[in-house]
Amino acid sequence: MPHIVIEYSEGAGSRIDMPALVKAVHRSVRDSGAVKPNAVRTFAREATYSLVADEDPANQFVQIIMRIAPGRPADEKRQILQRVYDAAANIARPALDEGRCALRADLIQSDPDFAIHETTLP
């Protein structure tokens, strides 16, 4: 952990370089020194169907959800989340400045009592 899921509205990839955004977010966490680099997983998926705000087809939304293991103080969690947001905002900035675009990042703490995990990754 952390595991990062980037979800975005239909068509957002035409305005935002999603491969660059995924890479920037992933590396912002992996290289932060706050987590084991080999524990970071980042996935992105476009919504097959989506409605944003007033349903104007030009509206775009990117949501980043990062799930981390428990045990970090609140300040450290906020710093990690800010790194993620800043990395994503840097890539999404042209679309955000153009308008009709929203970006959100959330950090969720996993409950180890309700998680099952196995890995053979190095």
mmCIF file with all atom_site columns, C-alpha atoms in Angstrom:
data_model
loop_
_atom_site.group_PDB
_atom_site.id
_atom_site.type_symbol
_atom_site.label_atom_id
_atom_site.label_alt_id
_atom_site.label_comp_id
_atom_site.label_asym_id
_atom_site.label_entity_id
_atom_site.label_seq_id
_atom_site.pdbx_PDB_ins_code
_atom_site.Cartn_x
_atom_site.Cartn_y
_atom_site.Cartn_z
_atom_site.occupancy
_atom_site.B_iso_or_equiv
_atom_site.pdbx_formal_charge
_atom_site.auth_seq_id
_atom_site.auth_comp_id
_atom_site.auth_asym_id
_atom_site.auth_atom_id
_atom_site.pdbx_PDB_model_num
ATOM 1   C CA . MET A 1 1   ? 0.000   0.000   0.000   1.00 0.00 ? 1   MET A CA 1
ATOM 2   C CA . PRO A 1 2   ? -0.730  2.749   -0.973  1.00 0.00 ? 2   PRO A CA 1
ATOM 3   C CA . HIS A 1 3   ? -3.086  1.856   -3.765  1.00 0.00 ? 3   HIS A CA 1
ATOM 4   C CA . ILE A 1 4   ? -4.217  4.694   -5.978  1.00 0.00 ? 4   ILE A CA 1
ATOM 5   C CA . VAL A 1 5   ? -7.258  4.629   -8.241  1.00 0.00 ? 5   VAL A CA 1
ATOM 6   C CA . ILE A 1 6   ? -7.798  7.452   -10.693 1.00 0.00 ? 6   ILE A CA 1
ATOM 7   C CA . GLU A 1 7   ? -11.283 7.610   -12.144 1.00 0.00 ? 7   GLU A CA 1
ATOM 8   C CA . TYR A 1 8   ? -12.234 10.105  -14.787 1.00 0.00 ? 8   TYR A CA 1
ATOM 9   C CA . SER A 1 9   ? -15.307 11.087  -16.707 1.00 0.00 ? 9   SER A CA 1
ATOM 10  C CA . GLU A 1 10  ? -15.977 9.993   -20.237 1.00 0.00 ? 10  GLU A CA 1
ATOM 11  C CA . GLY A 1 11  ? -13.806 11.993  -22.614 1.00 0.00 ? 11  GLY A CA 1
ATOM 12  C CA . ALA A 1 12  ? -11.545 13.599  -20.001 1.00 0.00 ? 12  ALA A CA 1
ATOM 13  C CA . GLY A 1 13  ? -8.579  11.912  -21.636 1.00 0.00 ? 13  GLY A CA 1
ATOM 14  C CA . SER A 1 14  ? -9.079  14.119  -24.669 1.00 0.00 ? 14  SER A CA 1
ATOM 15  C CA . ARG A 1 15  ? -8.317  17.194  -22.539 1.00 0.00 ? 15  ARG A CA 1
ATOM 16  C CA . ILE A 1 16  ? -5.901  15.763  -19.979 1.00 0.00 ? 16  ILE A CA 1
ATOM 17  C CA . ASP A 1 17  ? -2.846  13.621  -20.705 1.00 0.00 ? 17  ASP A CA 1
ATOM 18  C CA . MET A 1 18  ? -3.939  10.673  -18.579 1.00 0.00 ? 18  MET A CA 1
ATOM 19  C CA . PRO A 1 19  ? -0.796  8.540   -19.018 1.00 0.00 ? 19  PRO A CA 1
ATOM 20  C CA . ALA A 1 20  ? 1.260   11.526  -17.819 1.00 0.00 ? 20  ALA A CA 1
ATOM 21  C CA . LEU A 1 21  ? -1.148  12.154  -14.930 1.00 0.00 ? 21  LEU A CA 1
ATOM 22  C CA . VAL A 1 22  ? -0.974  8.495   -13.824 1.00 0.00 ? 22  VAL A CA 1
ATOM 23  C CA . LYS A 1 23  ? 2.818   8.519   -13.989 1.00 0.00 ? 23  LYS A CA 1
ATOM 24  C CA . ALA A 1 24  ? 3.085   11.830  -12.113 1.00 0.00 ? 24  ALA A CA 1
ATOM 25  C CA . VAL A 1 25  ? 0.745   10.691  -9.335  1.00 0.00 ? 25  VAL A CA 1
ATOM 26  C CA . HIS A 1 26  ? 2.426   7.299   -9.010  1.00 0.00 ? 26  HIS A CA 1
ATOM 27  C CA . ARG A 1 27  ? 5.908   8.773   -8.850  1.00 0.00 ? 27  ARG A CA 1
ATOM 28  C CA . SER A 1 28  ? 4.870   11.517  -6.422  1.00 0.00 ? 28  SER A CA 1
ATOM 29  C CA . VAL A 1 29  ? 4.025   8.831   -3.883  1.00 0.00 ? 29  VAL A CA 1
ATOM 30  C CA . ARG A 1 30  ? 6.656   6.271   -4.821  1.00 0.00 ? 30  ARG A CA 1
ATOM 31  C CA . ASP A 1 31  ? 9.476   8.819   -4.597  1.00 0.00 ? 31  ASP A CA 1
ATOM 32  C CA . SER A 1 32  ? 8.162   10.610  -1.497  1.00 0.00 ? 32  SER A CA 1
ATOM 33  C CA . GLY A 1 33  ? 10.153  8.542   0.987   1.00 0.00 ? 33  GLY A CA 1
ATOM 34  C CA . ALA A 1 34  ? 6.964   8.058   2.998   1.00 0.00 ? 34  ALA A CA 1
ATOM 35  C CA . VAL A 1 35  ? 6.185   4.574   1.654   1.00 0.00 ? 35  VAL A CA 1
ATOM 36  C CA . LYS A 1 36  ? 7.989   1.502   0.383   1.00 0.00 ? 36  LYS A CA 1
ATOM 37  C CA . PRO A 1 37  ? 8.458   2.219   -3.334  1.00 0.00 ? 37  PRO A CA 1
ATOM 38  C CA . ASN A 1 38  ? 7.519   -1.330  -4.367  1.00 0.00 ? 38  ASN A CA 1
ATOM 39  C CA . ALA A 1 39  ? 4.205   -1.074  -2.505  1.00 0.00 ? 39  ALA A CA 1
ATOM 40  C CA . VAL A 1 40  ? 2.659   1.660   -4.662  1.00 0.00 ? 40  VAL A CA 1
ATOM 41  C CA . ARG A 1 41  ? -0.025  0.563   -7.150  1.00 0.00 ? 41  ARG A CA 1
ATOM 42  C CA . THR A 1 42  ? -1.701  3.064   -9.454  1.00 0.00 ? 42  THR A CA 1
ATOM 43  C CA . PHE A 1 43  ? -4.605  2.377   -11.789 1.00 0.00 ? 43  PHE A CA 1
ATOM 44  C CA . ALA A 1 44  ? -6.703  4.671   -13.950 1.00 0.00 ? 44  ALA A CA 1
ATOM 45  C CA . ARG A 1 45  ? -10.021 4.049   -15.608 1.00 0.00 ? 45  ARG A CA 1
ATOM 46  C CA . GLU A 1 46  ? -12.361 6.097   -17.710 1.00 0.00 ? 46  GLU A CA 1
ATOM 47  C CA . ALA A 1 47  ? -16.064 5.972   -16.951 1.00 0.00 ? 47  ALA A CA 1
ATOM 48  C CA . THR A 1 48  ? -17.990 4.299   -19.731 1.00 0.00 ? 48  THR A CA 1
ATOM 49  C CA . TYR A 1 49  ? -20.875 6.653   -19.011 1.00 0.00 ? 49  TYR A CA 1
ATOM 50  C CA . SER A 1 50  ? -20.734 9.777   -16.898 1.00 0.00 ? 50  SER A CA 1
ATOM 51  C CA . LEU A 1 51  ? -22.657 12.931  -16.056 1.00 0.00 ? 51  LEU A CA 1
ATOM 52  C CA . VAL A 1 52  ? -20.912 15.873  -14.440 1.00 0.00 ? 52  VAL A CA 1
ATOM 53  C CA . ALA A 1 53  ? -22.648 18.839  -12.822 1.00 0.00 ? 53  ALA A CA 1
ATOM 54  C CA . ASP A 1 54  ? -25.215 20.365  -15.224 1.00 0.00 ? 54  ASP A CA 1
ATOM 55  C CA . GLU A 1 55  ? -24.655 17.462  -17.661 1.00 0.00 ? 55  GLU A CA 1
ATOM 56  C CA . ASP A 1 56  ? -22.938 19.612  -20.266 1.00 0.00 ? 56  ASP A CA 1
ATOM 57  C CA . PRO A 1 57  ? -20.818 17.154  -22.272 1.00 0.00 ? 57  PRO A CA 1
ATOM 58  C CA . ALA A 1 58  ? -17.862 19.536  -21.985 1.00 0.00 ? 58  ALA A CA 1
ATOM 59  C CA . ASN A 1 59  ? -17.741 19.010  -18.200 1.00 0.00 ? 59  ASN A CA 1
ATOM 60  C CA . GLN A 1 60  ? -14.894 16.795  -16.994 1.00 0.00 ? 60  GLN A CA 1
ATOM 61  C CA . PHE A 1 61  ? -14.076 15.302  -13.604 1.00 0.00 ? 61  PHE A CA 1
ATOM 62  C CA . VAL A 1 62  ? -11.017 13.477  -12.302 1.00 0.00 ? 62  VAL A CA 1
ATOM 63  C CA . GLN A 1 63  ? -11.189 11.746  -8.934  1.00 0.00 ? 63  GLN A CA 1
ATOM 64  C CA . ILE A 1 64  ? -8.145  10.256  -7.220  1.00 0.00 ? 64  ILE A CA 1
ATOM 65  C CA . ILE A 1 65  ? -8.657  7.872   -4.330  1.00 0.00 ? 65  ILE A CA 1
ATOM 66  C CA . MET A 1 66  ? -5.594  6.751   -2.419  1.00 0.00 ? 66  MET A CA 1
ATOM 67  C CA . ARG A 1 67  ? -5.912  3.946   0.107   1.00 0.00 ? 67  ARG A CA 1
ATOM 68  C CA . ILE A 1 68  ? -3.121  3.611   2.662   1.00 0.00 ? 68  ILE A CA 1
ATOM 69  C CA . ALA A 1 69  ? -2.352  1.362   5.591   1.00 0.00 ? 69  ALA A CA 1
ATOM 70  C CA . PRO A 1 70  ? -3.050  2.722   9.079   1.00 0.00 ? 70  PRO A CA 1
ATOM 71  C CA . GLY A 1 71  ? -0.432  4.128   11.404  1.00 0.00 ? 71  GLY A CA 1
ATOM 72  C CA . ARG A 1 72  ? 0.569   7.461   9.935   1.00 0.00 ? 72  ARG A CA 1
ATOM 73  C CA . PRO A 1 73  ? -0.065  10.741  11.748  1.00 0.00 ? 73  PRO A CA 1
ATOM 74  C CA . ALA A 1 74  ? -2.600  13.125  10.232  1.00 0.00 ? 74  ALA A CA 1
ATOM 75  C CA . ASP A 1 75  ? 0.066   15.635  9.136   1.00 0.00 ? 75  ASP A CA 1
ATOM 76  C CA . GLU A 1 76  ? 1.942   12.980  7.167   1.00 0.00 ? 76  GLU A CA 1
ATOM 77  C CA . LYS A 1 77  ? -1.276  11.810  5.495   1.00 0.00 ? 77  LYS A CA 1
ATOM 78  C CA . ARG A 1 78  ? -2.096  15.404  4.524   1.00 0.00 ? 78  ARG A CA 1
ATOM 79  C CA . GLN A 1 79  ? 1.410   15.863  3.068   1.00 0.00 ? 79  GLN A CA 1
ATOM 80  C CA . ILE A 1 80  ? 1.135   12.690  0.981   1.00 0.00 ? 80  ILE A CA 1
ATOM 81  C CA . LEU A 1 81  ? -2.321  13.716  -0.229  1.00 0.00 ? 81  LEU A CA 1
ATOM 82  C CA . GLN A 1 82  ? -1.091  17.199  -1.133  1.00 0.00 ? 82  GLN A CA 1
ATOM 83  C CA . ARG A 1 83  ? 1.788   15.672  -3.145  1.00 0.00 ? 83  ARG A CA 1
ATOM 84  C CA . VAL A 1 84  ? -0.717  13.561  -5.069  1.00 0.00 ? 84  VAL A CA 1
ATOM 85  C CA . TYR A 1 85  ? -3.028  16.498  -5.710  1.00 0.00 ? 85  TYR A CA 1
ATOM 86  C CA . ASP A 1 86  ? -0.182  18.779  -6.794  1.00 0.00 ? 86  ASP A CA 1
ATOM 87  C CA . ALA A 1 87  ? 1.203   16.152  -9.191  1.00 0.00 ? 87  ALA A CA 1
ATOM 88  C CA . ALA A 1 88  ? -2.219  15.646  -10.771 1.00 0.00 ? 88  ALA A CA 1
ATOM 89  C CA . ALA A 1 89  ? -3.043  19.366  -10.873 1.00 0.00 ? 89  ALA A CA 1
ATOM 90  C CA . ASN A 1 90  ? 0.235   20.098  -12.641 1.00 0.00 ? 90  ASN A CA 1
ATOM 91  C CA . ILE A 1 91  ? -0.765  17.770  -15.496 1.00 0.00 ? 91  ILE A CA 1
ATOM 92  C CA . ALA A 1 92  ? -4.450  18.768  -15.481 1.00 0.00 ? 92  ALA A CA 1
ATOM 93  C CA . ARG A 1 93  ? -3.700  22.521  -15.212 1.00 0.00 ? 93  ARG A CA 1
ATOM 94  C CA . PRO A 1 94  ? -4.497  23.393  -18.858 1.00 0.00 ? 94  PRO A CA 1
ATOM 95  C CA . ALA A 1 95  ? -7.937  21.749  -18.600 1.00 0.00 ? 95  ALA A CA 1
ATOM 96  C CA . LEU A 1 96  ? -8.569  23.272  -15.163 1.00 0.00 ? 96  LEU A CA 1
ATOM 97  C CA . ASP A 1 97  ? -7.639  26.738  -16.460 1.00 0.00 ? 97  ASP A CA 1
ATOM 98  C CA . GLU A 1 98  ? -9.774  26.270  -19.567 1.00 0.00 ? 98  GLU A CA 1
ATOM 99  C CA . GLY A 1 99  ? -12.809 25.584  -17.379 1.00 0.00 ? 99  GLY A CA 1
ATOM 100 C CA . ARG A 1 100 ? -15.505 22.949  -17.024 1.00 0.00 ? 100 ARG A CA 1
ATOM 101 C CA . CYS A 1 101 ? -13.083 20.623  -15.262 1.00 0.00 ? 101 CYS A CA 1
ATOM 102 C CA . ALA A 1 102 ? -12.787 19.456  -11.664 1.00 0.00 ? 102 ALA A CA 1
ATOM 103 C CA . LEU A 1 103 ? -10.063 17.560  -9.815  1.00 0.00 ? 103 LEU A CA 1
ATOM 104 C CA . ARG A 1 104 ? -10.409 15.893  -6.430  1.00 0.00 ? 104 ARG A CA 1
ATOM 105 C CA . ALA A 1 105 ? -8.094  13.717  -4.312  1.00 0.00 ? 105 ALA A CA 1
ATOM 106 C CA . ASP A 1 106 ? -9.112  11.708  -1.259  1.00 0.00 ? 106 ASP A CA 1
ATOM 107 C CA . LEU A 1 107 ? -7.073  9.593   1.129   1.00 0.00 ? 107 LEU A CA 1
ATOM 108 C CA . ILE A 1 108 ? -8.731  6.608   2.764   1.00 0.00 ? 108 ILE A CA 1
ATOM 109 C CA . GLN A 1 109 ? -7.165  4.557   5.524   1.00 0.00 ? 109 GLN A CA 1
ATOM 110 C CA . SER A 1 110 ? -7.524  0.814   5.051   1.00 0.00 ? 110 SER A CA 1
ATOM 111 C CA . ASP A 1 111 ? -8.760  -1.360  7.914   1.00 0.00 ? 111 ASP A CA 1
ATOM 112 C CA . PRO A 1 112 ? -6.457  -4.409  8.156   1.00 0.00 ? 112 PRO A CA 1
ATOM 113 C CA . ASP A 1 113 ? -9.204  -6.350  9.915   1.00 0.00 ? 113 ASP A CA 1
ATOM 114 C CA . PHE A 1 114 ? -11.196 -6.219  6.682   1.00 0.00 ? 114 PHE A CA 1
ATOM 115 C CA . ALA A 1 115 ? -8.490  -6.731  4.063   1.00 0.00 ? 115 ALA A CA 1
ATOM 116 C CA . ILE A 1 116 ? -6.969  -9.901  2.621   1.00 0.00 ? 116 ILE A CA 1
ATOM 117 C CA . HIS A 1 117 ? -3.661  -9.608  0.805   1.00 0.00 ? 117 HIS A CA 1
ATOM 118 C CA . GLU A 1 118 ? -1.058  -11.803 -0.882  1.00 0.00 ? 118 GLU A CA 1
ATOM 119 C CA . THR A 1 119 ? 1.835   -10.698 -3.077  1.00 0.00 ? 119 THR A CA 1
ATOM 120 C CA . THR A 1 120 ? 4.914   -12.132 -4.690  1.00 0.00 ? 120 THR A CA 1
ATOM 121 C CA . LEU A 1 121 ? 6.092   -8.761  -6.006  1.00 0.00 ? 121 LEU A CA 1
ATOM 122 C CA . PRO A 1 122 ? 9.725   -7.853  -5.178  1.00 0.00 ? 122 PRO A CA 1
#
